[in-house]
Short mmCIF file of C-alpha atoms and ligand atoms in Angstrom, two decimals:
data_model
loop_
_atom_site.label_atom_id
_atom_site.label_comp_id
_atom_site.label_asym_id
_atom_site.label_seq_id
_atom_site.Cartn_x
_atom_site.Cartn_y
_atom_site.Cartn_z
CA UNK A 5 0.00 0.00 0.00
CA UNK A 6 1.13 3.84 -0.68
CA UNK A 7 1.76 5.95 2.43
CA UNK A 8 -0.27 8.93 2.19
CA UNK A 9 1.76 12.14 0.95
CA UNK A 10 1.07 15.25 2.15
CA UNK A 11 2.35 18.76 1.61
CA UNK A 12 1.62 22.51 1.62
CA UNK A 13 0.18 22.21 -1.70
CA UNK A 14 -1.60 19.47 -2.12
CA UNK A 15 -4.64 17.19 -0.02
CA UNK A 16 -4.21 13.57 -1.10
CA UNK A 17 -6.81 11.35 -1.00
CA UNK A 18 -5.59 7.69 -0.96
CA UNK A 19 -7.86 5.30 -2.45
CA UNK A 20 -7.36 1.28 -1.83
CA UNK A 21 -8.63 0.29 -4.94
CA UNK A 22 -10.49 2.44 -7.61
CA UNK A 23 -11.81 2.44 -11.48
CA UNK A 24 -10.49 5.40 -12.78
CA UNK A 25 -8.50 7.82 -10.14
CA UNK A 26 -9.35 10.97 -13.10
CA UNK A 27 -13.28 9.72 -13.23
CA UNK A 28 -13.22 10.06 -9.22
CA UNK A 29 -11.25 13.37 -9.38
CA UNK A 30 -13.45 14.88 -12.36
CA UNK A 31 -16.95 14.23 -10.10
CA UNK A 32 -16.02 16.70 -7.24
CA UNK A 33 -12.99 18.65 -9.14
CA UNK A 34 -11.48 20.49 -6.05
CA UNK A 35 -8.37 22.24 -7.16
CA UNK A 36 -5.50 21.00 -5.01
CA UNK A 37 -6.83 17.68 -4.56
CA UNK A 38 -5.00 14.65 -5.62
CA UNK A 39 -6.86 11.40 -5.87
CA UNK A 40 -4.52 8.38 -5.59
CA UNK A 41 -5.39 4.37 -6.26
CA UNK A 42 -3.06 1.98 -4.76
CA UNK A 43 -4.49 -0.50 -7.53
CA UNK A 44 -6.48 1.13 -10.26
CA UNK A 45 -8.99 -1.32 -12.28
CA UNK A 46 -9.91 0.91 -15.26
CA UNK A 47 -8.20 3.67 -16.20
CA UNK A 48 -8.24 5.80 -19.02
CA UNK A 49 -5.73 6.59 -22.01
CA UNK A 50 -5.60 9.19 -24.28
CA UNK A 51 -7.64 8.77 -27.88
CA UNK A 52 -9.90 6.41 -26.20
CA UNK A 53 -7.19 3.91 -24.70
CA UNK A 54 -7.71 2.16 -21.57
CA UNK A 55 -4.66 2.19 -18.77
CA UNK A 56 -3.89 -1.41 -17.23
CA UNK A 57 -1.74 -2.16 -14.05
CA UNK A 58 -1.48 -4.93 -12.45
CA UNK A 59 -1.74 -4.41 -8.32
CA UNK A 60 1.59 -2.72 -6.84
CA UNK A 61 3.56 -2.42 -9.63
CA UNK A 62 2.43 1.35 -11.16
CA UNK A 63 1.87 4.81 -9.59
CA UNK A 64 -1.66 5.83 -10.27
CA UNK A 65 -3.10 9.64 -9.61
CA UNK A 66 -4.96 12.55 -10.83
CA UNK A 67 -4.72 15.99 -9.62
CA UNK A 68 -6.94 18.79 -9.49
CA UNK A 69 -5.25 22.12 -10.80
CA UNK A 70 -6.67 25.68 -11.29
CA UNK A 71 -3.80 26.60 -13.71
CA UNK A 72 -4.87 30.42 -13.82
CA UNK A 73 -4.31 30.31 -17.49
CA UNK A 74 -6.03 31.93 -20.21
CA UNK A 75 -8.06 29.59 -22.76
CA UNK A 76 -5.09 30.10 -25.19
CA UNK A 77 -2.80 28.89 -22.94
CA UNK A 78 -4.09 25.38 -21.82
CA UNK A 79 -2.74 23.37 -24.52
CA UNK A 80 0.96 24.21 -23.16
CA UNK A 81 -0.13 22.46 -19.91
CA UNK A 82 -0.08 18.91 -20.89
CA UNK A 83 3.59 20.12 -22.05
CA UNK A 84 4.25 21.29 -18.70
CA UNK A 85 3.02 18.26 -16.92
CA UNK A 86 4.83 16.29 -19.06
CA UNK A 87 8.09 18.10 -17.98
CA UNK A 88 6.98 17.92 -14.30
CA UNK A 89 6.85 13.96 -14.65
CA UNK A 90 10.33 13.42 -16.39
CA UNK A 91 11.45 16.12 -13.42
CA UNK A 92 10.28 13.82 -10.82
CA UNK A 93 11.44 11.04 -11.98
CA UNK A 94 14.91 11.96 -12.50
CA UNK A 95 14.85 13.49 -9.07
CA UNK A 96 13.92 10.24 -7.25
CA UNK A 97 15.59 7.83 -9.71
CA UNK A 98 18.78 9.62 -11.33
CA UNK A 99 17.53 8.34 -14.84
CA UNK A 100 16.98 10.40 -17.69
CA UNK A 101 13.75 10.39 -19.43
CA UNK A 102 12.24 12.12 -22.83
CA UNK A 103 9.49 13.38 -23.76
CA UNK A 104 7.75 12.09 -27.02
CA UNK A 105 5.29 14.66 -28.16
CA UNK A 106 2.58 15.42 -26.25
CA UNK A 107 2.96 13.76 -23.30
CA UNK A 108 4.39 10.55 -22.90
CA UNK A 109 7.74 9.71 -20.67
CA UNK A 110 10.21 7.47 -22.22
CA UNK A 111 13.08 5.40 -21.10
CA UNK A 112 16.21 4.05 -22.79
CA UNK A 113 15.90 1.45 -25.22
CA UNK A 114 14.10 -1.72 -23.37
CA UNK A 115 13.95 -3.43 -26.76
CA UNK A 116 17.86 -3.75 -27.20
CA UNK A 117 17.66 -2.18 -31.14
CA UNK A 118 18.81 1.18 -30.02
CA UNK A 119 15.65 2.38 -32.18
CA UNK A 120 13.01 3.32 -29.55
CA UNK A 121 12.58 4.16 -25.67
CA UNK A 122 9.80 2.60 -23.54
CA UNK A 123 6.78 4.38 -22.39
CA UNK A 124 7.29 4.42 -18.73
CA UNK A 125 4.37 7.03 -17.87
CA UNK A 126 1.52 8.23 -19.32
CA UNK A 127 -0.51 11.49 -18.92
CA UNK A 128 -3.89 12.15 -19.23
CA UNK A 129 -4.97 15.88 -19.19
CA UNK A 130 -9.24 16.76 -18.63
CA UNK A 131 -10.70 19.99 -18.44
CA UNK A 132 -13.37 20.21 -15.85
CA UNK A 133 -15.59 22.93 -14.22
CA UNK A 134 -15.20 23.18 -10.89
CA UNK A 135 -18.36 23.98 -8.09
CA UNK A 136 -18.03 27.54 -8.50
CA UNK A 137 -18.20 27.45 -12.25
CA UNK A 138 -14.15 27.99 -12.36
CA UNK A 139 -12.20 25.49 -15.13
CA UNK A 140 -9.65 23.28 -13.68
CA UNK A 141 -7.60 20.43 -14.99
CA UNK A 142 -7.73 17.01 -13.99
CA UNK A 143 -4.23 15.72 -14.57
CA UNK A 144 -4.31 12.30 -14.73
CA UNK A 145 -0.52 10.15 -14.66
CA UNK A 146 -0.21 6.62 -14.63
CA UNK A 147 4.19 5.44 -13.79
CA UNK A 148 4.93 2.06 -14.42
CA UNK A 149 6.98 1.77 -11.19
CA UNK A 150 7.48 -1.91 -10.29
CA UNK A 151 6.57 -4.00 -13.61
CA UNK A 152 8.20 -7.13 -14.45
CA UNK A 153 8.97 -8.06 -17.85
CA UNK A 154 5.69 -9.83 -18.06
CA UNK A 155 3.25 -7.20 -16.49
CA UNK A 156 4.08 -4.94 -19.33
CA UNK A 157 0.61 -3.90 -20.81
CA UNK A 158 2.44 -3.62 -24.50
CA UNK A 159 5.76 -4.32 -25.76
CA UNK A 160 6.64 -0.89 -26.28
CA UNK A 161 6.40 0.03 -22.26
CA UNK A 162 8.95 -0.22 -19.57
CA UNK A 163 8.92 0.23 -16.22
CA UNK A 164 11.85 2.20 -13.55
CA UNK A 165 12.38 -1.02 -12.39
CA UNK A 166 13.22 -2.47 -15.40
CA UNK A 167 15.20 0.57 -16.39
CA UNK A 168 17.49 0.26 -13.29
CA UNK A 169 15.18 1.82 -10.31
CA UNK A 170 14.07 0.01 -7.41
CA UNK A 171 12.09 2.98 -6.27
CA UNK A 172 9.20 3.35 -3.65
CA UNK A 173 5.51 4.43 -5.07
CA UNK A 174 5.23 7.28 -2.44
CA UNK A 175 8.89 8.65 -3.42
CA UNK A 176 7.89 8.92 -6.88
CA UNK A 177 4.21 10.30 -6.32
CA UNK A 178 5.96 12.98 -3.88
CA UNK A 179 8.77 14.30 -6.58
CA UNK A 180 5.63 14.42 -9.16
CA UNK A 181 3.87 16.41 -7.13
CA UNK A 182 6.63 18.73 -6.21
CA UNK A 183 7.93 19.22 -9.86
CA UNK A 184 4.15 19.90 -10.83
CA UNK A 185 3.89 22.63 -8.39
CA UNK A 186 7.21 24.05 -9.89
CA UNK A 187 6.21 23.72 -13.45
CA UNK A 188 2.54 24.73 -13.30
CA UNK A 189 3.73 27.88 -11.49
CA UNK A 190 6.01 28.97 -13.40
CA UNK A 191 4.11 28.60 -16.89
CA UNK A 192 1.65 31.39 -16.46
CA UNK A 193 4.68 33.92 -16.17
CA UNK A 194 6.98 32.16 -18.27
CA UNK A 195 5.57 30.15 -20.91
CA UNK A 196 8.97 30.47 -22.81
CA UNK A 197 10.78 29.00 -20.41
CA UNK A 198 8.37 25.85 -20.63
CA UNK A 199 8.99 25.57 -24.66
CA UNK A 200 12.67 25.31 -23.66
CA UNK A 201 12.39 22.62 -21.20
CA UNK A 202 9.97 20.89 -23.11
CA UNK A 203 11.83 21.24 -26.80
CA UNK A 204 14.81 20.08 -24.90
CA UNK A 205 13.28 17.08 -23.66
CA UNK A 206 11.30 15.70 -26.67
CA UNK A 207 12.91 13.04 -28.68
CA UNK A 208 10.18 13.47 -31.42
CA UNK A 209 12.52 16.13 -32.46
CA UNK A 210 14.87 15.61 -35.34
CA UNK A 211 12.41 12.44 -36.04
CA UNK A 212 10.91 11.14 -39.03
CA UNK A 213 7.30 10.50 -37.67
CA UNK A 214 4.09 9.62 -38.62
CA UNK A 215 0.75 11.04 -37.24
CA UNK A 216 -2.87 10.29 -36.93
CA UNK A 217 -4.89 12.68 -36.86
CA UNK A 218 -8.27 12.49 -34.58
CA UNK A 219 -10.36 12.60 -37.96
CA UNK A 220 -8.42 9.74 -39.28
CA UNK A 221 -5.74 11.88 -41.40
CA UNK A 222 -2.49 10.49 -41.42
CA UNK A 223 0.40 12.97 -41.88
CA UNK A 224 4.39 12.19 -42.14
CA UNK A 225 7.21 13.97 -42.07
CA UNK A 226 9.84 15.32 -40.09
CA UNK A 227 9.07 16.79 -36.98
CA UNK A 228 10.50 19.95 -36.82
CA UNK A 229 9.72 22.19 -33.55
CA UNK A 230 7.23 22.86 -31.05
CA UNK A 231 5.69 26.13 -32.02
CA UNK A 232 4.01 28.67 -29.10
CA UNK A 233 0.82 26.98 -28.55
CA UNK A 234 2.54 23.17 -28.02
CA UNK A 235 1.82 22.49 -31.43
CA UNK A 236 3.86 20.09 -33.18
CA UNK A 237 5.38 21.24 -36.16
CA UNK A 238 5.58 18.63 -39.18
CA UNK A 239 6.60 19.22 -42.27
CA UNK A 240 5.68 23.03 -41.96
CA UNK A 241 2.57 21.70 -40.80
CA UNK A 242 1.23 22.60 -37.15
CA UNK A 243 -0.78 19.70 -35.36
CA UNK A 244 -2.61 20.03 -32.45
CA UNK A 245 -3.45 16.88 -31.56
CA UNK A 246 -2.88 13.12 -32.84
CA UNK A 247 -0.85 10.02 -32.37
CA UNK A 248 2.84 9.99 -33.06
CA UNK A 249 4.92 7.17 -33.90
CA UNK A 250 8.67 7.69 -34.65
CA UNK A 251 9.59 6.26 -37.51
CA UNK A 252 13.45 6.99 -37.80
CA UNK A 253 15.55 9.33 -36.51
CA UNK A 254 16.46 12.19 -39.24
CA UNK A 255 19.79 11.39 -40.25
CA UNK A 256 20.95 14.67 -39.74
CA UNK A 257 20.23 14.88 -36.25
CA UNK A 258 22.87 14.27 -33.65
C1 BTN B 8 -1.97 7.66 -22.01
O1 BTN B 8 -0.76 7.60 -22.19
O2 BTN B 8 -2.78 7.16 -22.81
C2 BTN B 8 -2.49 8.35 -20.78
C3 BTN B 8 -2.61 7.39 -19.63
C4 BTN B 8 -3.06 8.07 -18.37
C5 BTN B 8 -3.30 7.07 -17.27
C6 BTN B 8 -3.56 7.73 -15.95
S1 BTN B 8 -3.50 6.55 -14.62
C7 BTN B 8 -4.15 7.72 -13.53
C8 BTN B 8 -5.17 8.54 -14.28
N1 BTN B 8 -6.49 7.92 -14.19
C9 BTN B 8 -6.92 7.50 -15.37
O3 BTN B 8 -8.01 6.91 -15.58
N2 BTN B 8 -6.00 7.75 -16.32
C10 BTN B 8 -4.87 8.45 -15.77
#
């Protein structure tokens, strides 16, 4: 079971066993809330996925933020969660993990073919309204912390363990939260400094990729920059929102 972590800016709410910790955050959205399931049964992926871990081996959490962001500005703060995740996790583990664009957290190479990284974390980012009619964000982030080769949901994932971390649930959950606070903060002031972090992070950079689009468009190309709104730039082409795969890495890039 997680211990319980608490802090000046958050009030967690740990949760034995629960469906989807960002369904249960989303149905009384209190900003500074985090809703925590030491086993979740059905959670939710971005594009319709679903989110599988098998009982004590992932971190699973969703918390409530009142970003104080204009409209315009919301789509930069999956980007900044995803920073805040790779943050934390190279706080309490020492490894180094990149971003593929939007939000998912990658680690070194678990298949061995130097081509790809595993997904170790995902992110999944809801707009709600809160009671008093204000909009917050339900961040949702699933860690694989403690999988074995043969809990792994899909090839493609990895977990810290299997990268090299024996690493408590709580630890990570508590260097989240703190990076989170840290990022969130500073993006309403500083949104440039966010496009740095994130840019720097993001292997989908310098990659030949390939995209679906939600409506079923597929677009490819080489995946330039992230331009001001956290739009990925392809091609000349800004996206918004879709599914990346890498394909190859550019062979121009280092
Ligand atoms: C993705 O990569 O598709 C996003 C996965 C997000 C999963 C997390 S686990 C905690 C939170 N609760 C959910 O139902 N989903 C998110």
């Amino acid at each position: 079971m997680l211990d319980a972590v608490t802090g000046p800016d958050w009030t967690v709410q740990l949760h034995p066993m629960a469906e989807s910790t960002n369904e249960l955050a989303a149905a009384d959205p209190v900003a500074g809330t985090v809703v925590v399931a030491d086993h979740q049964t059905a959670g939710h992926g971005r594009m319709g996925r679903t989110w599988q871990s098998p009982p004590g081996s992932a971190l699973t959490f969703s918390a409530v933020i009142d970003p104080g962001l204009p409209d315009a500005d919301w789509p930069l703060l999956p980007l900044a969660t995803a920073v805040a995740v790779a943050e934390g996790l190279r706080r309490c583990t020492g490894l180094e993990p990149v971003l593929k664009w939007p939000n998912d957290v990658l680690l070194g190479d678990p298949v061995g073919e130097g081509l790809r990284d595993g997904k170790v974390a995902g992110i999944l980012l809801e707009r709600v309204t809160a009671a008093d009619g204000t909009p917050v964000a339900v961040v949702g982030v699933g860690v694989n912390v403690a999988m074995t080769p043969d809990q792994l949901p899909v090839p493609t994932a990895t977990s810290l363990l299997l990268a090299g971390a024996n690493v408590d649930r709580s630890a990570v959950l508590g260097a989240i939260l703190h990076a989170l606070t840290v990022e969130v903060t500073a993006l309403a002031s500083e949104p440039d400094r966010l496009l740095a972090r994130y840019s720097a992070a993001c292997t989908t950079l310098g990659h030949e990729v390939r995209v679906d689009l939600p409506n079923g468009n597929v677009i490819t190309g080489l995946a330039e920059s992230i331009d001001e709104h956290g739009r990925l730039v392809v091609a000349g082409r800004a996206i918004a929102a879709g599914d990346v795969v890498h394909v190859r890495a550019h062979p121009a890039s280092p």
